[in-house]
Amino acid sequence: MELDPWKISDISNYEQLFNFGMRSFSPFHSHYSDNRYMRRGIIFGHRDFEKIDRAISRKEPFIMMTGLMPSGRFHFGHKMVADEIVWFQGKGARVYIAIADIESYLMRGVPLDIAKKIALEEYIANYIALGLDPERSHFWFQSSYRPEYYRLSDMAAQEITLNELRAIYGDLTPSKIISVLKQVSDILHAQLPELEGKLPTVVPVGADQDPHIRLTRDIASRLSRTYDFELPSATFHRFMEGLQGGKMSSSDQKSYIALTESPESAKKKVMSAKTGGRETADEQRRLGGVPEQCVVYKLYYYHLVDDDREMERIYNECKTGAILCGECKRRCASMLEDFLQNHQEKMRAARDTAKQVISEQRSEFGGEK
Ligand code: TRP
Ligand code: SF4
């Protein structure tokens, strides 16, 4: 069964990335059939995932780390990373999550107190409502954390040249350089002897974050005079398209549905989303729709429908013209409504938990409360 409708249209883009040492995730797709993103090829690439695969199957310790940049609302694009974190935690990962408040200040101008509020009430609360166990997760703010973290970030500077950075990031600013060096330490510092010690580490990210991963791996190997790191592994997922086509971005209201959005507003957005429907109903009955180009279809595929057989039914209904977009969107909106109601119910308790856990951890790990 060919469930992935983007393989044909997208494969050239995503495959280009494989030239830089990223490899196809396909050897693992069937192995992890309990993970929708892996099973369906939404996670399409990786670096060094063998190390993580081995740790999982032998029940050996490994680290899952990621970072969130608190700016804007938590939407269905962000949900992918959150689901991946929760899944890795279920597989035994020691979870490390950076709150990249310095990055969001330097790159987006978000004041630190606002970033903190967004991180807690939007990101961390949503992670918890999506199933993260915060007691077994380690959080930190880039702006206030333990000295070893800053030392590592500073010492990493010695290992790279401006030209290398320029080749990866284009035009440089002091802000960019500092953000990049923070991120290197975000990814590596859990392996310091003061924390977990040397361990395989997986970073689940969108395909666009690969430059950071490559750079961090290079720096990690060059730091070997001073430190002893396992080169970090990564998984790469495809993007969730914006509702009107294009990118799903928190700076464009119409492109996303937030997980805290009212079901009515979410419904409206689905009803006006870009579909793969034909000009007229007649034509659609005759030719069928194009699910490969339909954002509504992607909502089902990435988020709303876990059962592969049901997914196949929806695909065929569309392809054969058995269903028209109006009806299909109403069904999608109603699934979405159920999801949001259920999720937002959990969010109430999750917000309090987030605040409590973070303030406990802040004092424990070196930051002020
Ligand atoms: N740069 C990431 C973003 O733009 C956030 C981030 C900070 C991050 N530190 C990280 C991601 C470490 C992965 C690993 O969203
Ligand atoms: Fe998309 Fe549904 Fe229309 Fe097919 S019928 S193009 S899946 S909205």
Coordinates of C-alpha atoms and ligand atoms in Angstrom, one line a residue:
M1 CA 0.0 0.0 0.0
E2 CA 1.4 3.4 -1.0
L3 CA 0.1 5.6 1.7
D4 CA 2.5 8.5 1.3
P5 CA 1.0 10.8 -1.3
W6 CA 3.9 13.2 -1.3
K7 CA 6.6 10.8 -2.2
I8 CA 6.3 11.6 -5.9
S9 CA 5.8 15.3 -5.8
D10 CA 8.3 16.0 -2.9
I11 CA 10.9 13.4 -3.2
S12 CA 13.2 15.5 -5.4
N13 CA 13.3 18.3 -2.8
Y14 CA 13.7 16.1 0.2
E15 CA 16.2 13.8 -1.5
Q16 CA 18.5 16.7 -2.3
L17 CA 19.1 16.8 1.4
F18 CA 20.5 13.3 1.4
N19 CA 23.6 14.6 -0.4
F20 CA 24.8 16.3 2.7
G21 CA 25.0 13.2 4.7
M22 CA 21.4 13.0 5.8
R23 CA 20.1 9.6 5.1
S24 CA 16.7 8.1 4.3
F25 CA 14.6 7.0 7.3
S26 CA 12.9 4.3 5.2
P27 CA 14.9 1.3 6.8
F28 CA 13.2 2.2 10.1
H29 CA 9.7 3.0 8.8
S30 CA 8.2 -0.5 9.3
H31 CA 10.2 -1.2 12.5
Y32 CA 8.4 1.7 14.3
S33 CA 4.9 1.0 13.2
D34 CA 3.6 2.5 16.5
N35 CA 4.7 5.9 15.4
R36 CA 2.5 7.5 12.9
Y37 CA 5.1 10.0 11.6
M38 CA 7.7 7.2 11.2
R39 CA 5.3 4.7 9.7
R40 CA 4.0 7.2 7.1
G41 CA 7.3 8.6 6.1
I42 CA 6.6 12.1 7.5
I43 CA 9.8 11.5 9.3
F44 CA 11.8 11.0 6.1
G45 CA 15.5 11.5 7.0
H46 CA 18.0 11.0 9.8
R47 CA 21.6 11.2 10.9
D48 CA 23.1 8.3 12.9
F49 CA 19.7 7.0 14.0
E50 CA 21.2 3.5 14.2
K51 CA 22.7 4.5 17.6
I52 CA 19.3 5.4 18.9
D53 CA 17.6 2.3 17.3
R54 CA 20.2 0.2 19.1
A55 CA 19.7 1.9 22.4
I56 CA 15.9 1.5 22.2
S57 CA 16.1 -2.2 21.3
R58 CA 18.6 -3.0 24.0
K59 CA 16.8 -0.8 26.5
E60 CA 20.1 1.1 27.0
P61 CA 20.0 4.8 28.1
F62 CA 19.9 7.6 25.5
I63 CA 19.0 11.3 25.5
M64 CA 16.3 13.0 23.5
M65 CA 16.8 16.7 23.3
T66 CA 15.1 19.5 21.5
G67 CA 14.6 23.3 21.9
L68 CA 11.6 25.5 21.5
M69 CA 11.8 29.1 20.5
P70 CA 9.0 30.9 22.4
S71 CA 7.4 33.3 20.0
G72 CA 3.7 33.1 18.9
R73 CA 1.2 30.4 19.5
F74 CA 1.6 26.7 19.6
H75 CA 0.1 25.2 16.4
F76 CA -0.2 21.9 14.6
G77 CA 3.2 22.4 13.0
H78 CA 4.8 22.4 16.5
K79 CA 2.6 19.5 17.6
M80 CA 4.8 17.1 15.5
V81 CA 7.9 17.8 17.5
A82 CA 5.8 17.5 20.7
D83 CA 4.4 14.1 19.7
E84 CA 7.9 12.9 18.9
I85 CA 9.3 14.0 22.3
V86 CA 6.5 12.1 24.0
W87 CA 7.1 9.0 21.9
F88 CA 10.9 9.0 22.6
Q89 CA 10.1 9.4 26.3
G90 CA 7.9 6.4 26.1
K91 CA 10.9 4.5 24.5
G92 CA 13.0 5.3 27.6
A93 CA 14.7 8.5 26.5
R94 CA 16.0 11.0 29.1
V95 CA 14.3 14.1 27.9
Y96 CA 16.1 17.5 27.7
I97 CA 14.2 20.6 26.5
A98 CA 15.8 24.0 25.9
I99 CA 13.7 27.1 26.3
A100 CA 15.4 29.2 23.7
D101 CA 14.5 32.6 25.2
I102 CA 17.8 34.2 24.3
E103 CA 17.4 33.0 20.7
S104 CA 13.9 34.4 20.5
Y105 CA 15.1 37.7 22.0
L106 CA 18.1 38.0 19.7
M107 CA 16.4 36.8 16.5
R108 CA 12.8 38.0 17.0
G109 CA 12.9 40.7 19.6
V110 CA 10.8 38.9 22.2
P111 CA 11.4 40.3 25.7
L112 CA 12.6 37.6 28.2
D113 CA 9.5 37.9 30.5
I114 CA 7.2 37.5 27.6
A115 CA 9.2 34.6 26.3
K116 CA 8.9 32.9 29.6
K117 CA 5.2 33.3 29.7
I118 CA 4.8 31.9 26.2
A119 CA 7.1 29.0 26.9
L120 CA 5.2 28.0 29.9
E121 CA 1.6 28.7 28.9
E122 CA 1.8 27.7 25.3
Y123 CA 4.7 25.3 24.6
I124 CA 5.3 23.4 27.9
A125 CA 1.6 23.3 28.8
N126 CA 0.8 21.9 25.4
Y127 CA 3.6 19.3 25.6
I128 CA 2.2 18.1 28.9
A129 CA -1.4 18.0 27.6
L130 CA 0.0 15.9 24.7
G131 CA 1.4 13.4 27.1
L132 CA 4.8 14.6 28.2
D133 CA 5.7 13.6 31.8
P134 CA 7.3 16.8 33.0
E135 CA 8.7 15.2 36.2
R136 CA 10.9 13.0 34.0
S137 CA 11.9 15.9 31.7
H138 CA 14.7 18.4 32.2
F139 CA 14.0 22.0 31.2
W140 CA 16.2 25.0 31.1
F141 CA 16.2 28.6 30.0
Q142 CA 19.0 29.7 27.8
S143 CA 19.1 33.0 29.8
S144 CA 19.7 31.5 33.2
Y145 CA 21.3 28.1 33.7
R146 CA 24.3 26.3 35.1
P147 CA 27.9 27.4 34.4
E148 CA 29.0 24.2 32.6
Y149 CA 26.5 25.0 29.9
Y150 CA 27.9 28.5 29.2
R151 CA 31.5 27.2 29.4
L152 CA 30.8 24.7 26.7
S153 CA 29.1 27.2 24.5
D154 CA 32.0 29.6 24.9
M155 CA 34.6 27.0 24.3
A156 CA 32.8 25.8 21.1
A157 CA 33.6 29.2 19.6
Q158 CA 37.3 28.2 19.3
E159 CA 36.4 25.3 17.0
I160 CA 34.8 27.3 14.1
T161 CA 35.7 30.1 11.7
L162 CA 33.6 33.0 10.5
N163 CA 33.9 31.6 7.0
E164 CA 32.5 28.3 8.0
L165 CA 29.6 30.0 9.8
R166 CA 29.0 32.2 6.7
A167 CA 28.9 29.2 4.5
I168 CA 26.2 27.7 6.6
Y169 CA 24.1 30.7 7.7
G170 CA 24.8 33.4 5.1
D171 CA 25.0 36.9 6.5
L172 CA 26.1 36.9 10.1
T173 CA 25.2 39.1 13.0
P174 CA 26.4 38.9 16.6
S175 CA 22.9 37.7 17.5
K176 CA 23.0 34.9 15.1
I177 CA 26.4 33.7 16.2
I178 CA 25.4 33.7 19.9
S179 CA 22.2 31.9 19.1
V180 CA 24.1 29.2 17.2
L181 CA 26.6 28.7 19.9
K182 CA 23.9 28.4 22.5
Q183 CA 22.2 25.8 20.4
V184 CA 25.4 23.8 20.2
S185 CA 25.5 23.7 24.0
D186 CA 21.8 23.0 24.2
I187 CA 22.4 19.9 22.1
L188 CA 25.6 18.6 23.7
H189 CA 25.7 19.7 27.3
A190 CA 23.5 16.8 28.6
Q191 CA 26.5 14.6 27.9
L192 CA 28.7 16.4 30.3
P193 CA 29.9 14.3 33.2
E194 CA 27.9 16.6 35.6
L195 CA 24.7 15.5 33.8
E196 CA 24.2 12.2 31.9
G197 CA 27.8 11.6 30.7
K198 CA 28.5 10.4 27.2
L199 CA 25.3 9.0 25.6
P200 CA 23.6 8.7 22.3
T201 CA 21.4 11.8 21.8
V202 CA 18.6 12.2 19.3
V203 CA 17.3 15.6 18.2
P204 CA 14.0 15.4 16.4
V205 CA 13.7 18.5 14.1
G206 CA 12.2 19.9 10.9
A207 CA 14.3 19.5 7.8
D208 CA 15.3 23.2 7.9
Q209 CA 17.3 22.7 11.2
D210 CA 19.8 20.4 9.6
P211 CA 22.5 23.0 9.3
H212 CA 22.5 23.3 13.1
I213 CA 22.8 19.6 13.4
R214 CA 25.7 19.4 11.0
L215 CA 27.6 22.2 12.7
T216 CA 27.0 20.7 16.1
R217 CA 28.4 17.4 15.0
D218 CA 31.5 19.0 13.5
I219 CA 32.1 21.0 16.7
A220 CA 31.5 18.0 18.9
S221 CA 34.2 16.0 17.1
R222 CA 36.6 19.0 17.1
L223 CA 36.1 19.4 20.9
S224 CA 37.5 16.0 21.5
R225 CA 40.6 17.5 23.1
T226 CA 38.6 18.9 25.9
Y227 CA 35.4 16.9 25.9
D228 CA 34.1 13.4 25.1
F229 CA 30.8 13.5 23.2
E230 CA 28.8 11.0 21.2
L231 CA 28.0 12.8 17.9
P232 CA 24.3 13.7 18.2
S233 CA 21.8 11.9 16.0
A234 CA 18.8 13.5 14.4
T235 CA 15.5 12.7 12.8
F236 CA 14.0 15.0 10.2
H237 CA 10.3 15.5 9.5
R238 CA 8.5 17.0 6.6
F239 CA 6.7 20.3 7.2
M240 CA 3.0 20.7 7.9
E241 CA 1.8 22.9 5.1
G242 CA 0.0 26.2 5.9
L243 CA -3.8 26.2 5.6
Q244 CA -3.7 28.4 2.5
G245 CA -0.7 26.6 1.0
G246 CA 2.8 27.8 1.7
K247 CA 4.4 27.6 5.1
M248 CA 2.6 27.1 8.4
S249 CA 4.0 30.0 10.4
S250 CA 3.1 31.5 13.7
S251 CA 3.5 35.0 12.2
D252 CA 0.6 34.4 9.8
Q253 CA -2.7 33.8 11.7
K254 CA -4.4 32.3 8.6
S255 CA -1.7 29.8 8.0
Y256 CA -2.2 27.8 11.2
I257 CA -4.6 26.4 13.8
A258 CA -3.4 26.8 17.3
L259 CA -4.0 24.0 19.8
T260 CA -5.7 26.5 22.0
E261 CA -7.9 27.9 19.3
S262 CA -11.7 27.9 19.8
P263 CA -13.3 25.0 17.8
E264 CA -15.5 27.5 16.0
S265 CA -12.5 29.5 14.7
A266 CA -10.7 26.2 13.8
K267 CA -13.7 25.1 11.8
K268 CA -13.8 28.4 9.9
K269 CA -10.2 28.0 9.0
V270 CA -10.7 24.4 7.8
M271 CA -13.7 25.4 5.7
S272 CA -11.6 28.0 3.9
A273 CA -8.4 25.9 3.6
K274 CA -6.7 25.2 0.3
T275 CA -7.9 21.8 -1.1
G276 CA -7.1 19.7 -4.0
G277 CA -10.7 20.0 -5.3
R278 CA -11.8 20.8 -8.8
E279 CA -13.4 23.9 -10.2
T280 CA -16.9 22.4 -10.2
A281 CA -18.7 19.7 -8.4
D282 CA -19.4 18.0 -11.7
E283 CA -15.8 17.9 -12.6
Q284 CA -14.8 16.6 -9.2
R285 CA -17.3 13.7 -9.5
R286 CA -15.9 12.9 -12.8
L287 CA -12.1 13.3 -12.2
G288 CA -11.9 13.0 -8.5
G289 CA -9.9 15.3 -6.2
V290 CA -6.1 15.6 -5.7
P291 CA -5.4 14.7 -2.1
E292 CA -1.7 15.2 -2.7
Q293 CA -2.3 18.9 -3.0
C294 CA -4.9 19.2 -0.3
V295 CA -4.2 20.7 3.1
V296 CA -7.3 19.2 4.6
Y297 CA -5.9 15.8 3.6
K298 CA -2.7 16.6 5.3
L299 CA -4.5 17.4 8.5
Y300 CA -6.0 13.9 8.5
Y301 CA -2.7 12.3 7.5
Y302 CA -0.4 14.0 10.0
H303 CA -2.8 14.5 12.9
L304 CA -6.4 13.4 12.9
V305 CA -6.5 9.9 11.5
D306 CA -4.3 7.3 13.1
D307 CA -5.9 4.2 11.5
D308 CA -4.2 3.5 8.1
R309 CA -7.2 1.7 6.7
E310 CA -9.4 4.7 7.4
M311 CA -6.8 6.9 5.9
E312 CA -6.8 4.8 2.8
R313 CA -10.6 5.0 2.6
I314 CA -10.5 8.8 2.8
Y315 CA -7.8 8.8 0.1
N316 CA -9.9 6.7 -2.2
E317 CA -13.1 8.6 -1.6
C318 CA -11.3 11.7 -2.7
K319 CA -9.5 10.2 -5.7
T320 CA -12.7 8.6 -7.1
G321 CA -14.8 11.7 -6.6
A322 CA -17.1 9.8 -4.2
I323 CA -16.9 12.8 -1.8
L324 CA -16.9 16.5 -2.5
C325 CA -14.7 19.0 -0.6
G326 CA -17.5 20.6 1.3
E327 CA -18.5 17.4 3.0
C328 CA -14.9 16.3 3.4
K329 CA -14.0 19.6 5.1
R330 CA -17.0 19.3 7.5
R331 CA -15.9 15.9 8.5
C332 CA -12.4 17.2 9.1
A333 CA -13.6 20.1 11.1
S334 CA -15.7 17.9 13.3
M335 CA -12.7 15.6 14.0
L336 CA -10.7 18.7 14.7
E337 CA -13.4 20.0 17.1
D338 CA -13.3 16.7 19.0
F339 CA -9.6 16.8 19.3
L340 CA -9.4 20.5 20.4
Q341 CA -12.1 20.0 23.0
N342 CA -10.4 17.1 24.5
H343 CA -7.0 18.7 24.4
Q344 CA -8.2 22.0 25.9
E345 CA -9.8 20.1 28.7
K346 CA -6.3 18.7 29.5
M347 CA -4.7 22.1 29.1
R348 CA -6.3 23.6 32.2
A349 CA -4.4 21.3 34.6
A350 CA -1.3 21.3 32.3
R351 CA -0.8 25.0 32.7
D352 CA -0.5 24.8 36.5
T353 CA 1.7 21.7 36.2
A354 CA 4.0 23.5 33.8
K355 CA 4.4 26.5 36.1
Q356 CA 5.1 24.4 39.1
V357 CA 7.6 22.0 37.5
I358 CA 9.5 24.8 35.9
S359 CA 9.9 26.9 39.0
E360 CA 11.1 23.8 40.9
Q361 CA 13.6 23.0 38.2
R362 CA 14.8 26.5 37.9
S363 CA 16.0 26.6 41.4
E364 CA 17.4 23.1 41.2
F365 CA 19.4 23.7 37.9
G366 CA 20.9 27.1 38.7
G367 CA 18.4 29.7 37.4
E368 CA 16.5 32.2 39.6
K369 CA 12.8 31.4 40.2
Ligands
TRP1 N1 16.5 27.0 16.9 C1 15.4 26.3 17.2 C2 14.1 26.9 16.5 O1 14.3 27.8 15.7 C3 15.1 26.2 18.7 C4 16.3 25.5 19.4 C5 17.1 26.0 20.4 C6 16.6 24.1 19.3 N2 18.0 25.1 20.8 C7 17.7 23.9 20.2 C8 16.2 23.1 18.5 C9 18.3 22.7 20.3 C10 16.8 21.8 18.6 C11 17.9 21.6 19.4 O2 13.0 26.5 16.8
SF4_2 FE1 -9.1 17.5 0.0 FE2 -11.3 16.2 0.8 FE3 -11.4 17.8 -1.3 FE4 -10.1 15.5 -1.5 S1 -12.3 15.8 -1.1 S2 -9.4 17.5 -2.2 S3 -9.2 15.3 0.6 S4 -11.0 18.4 0.8

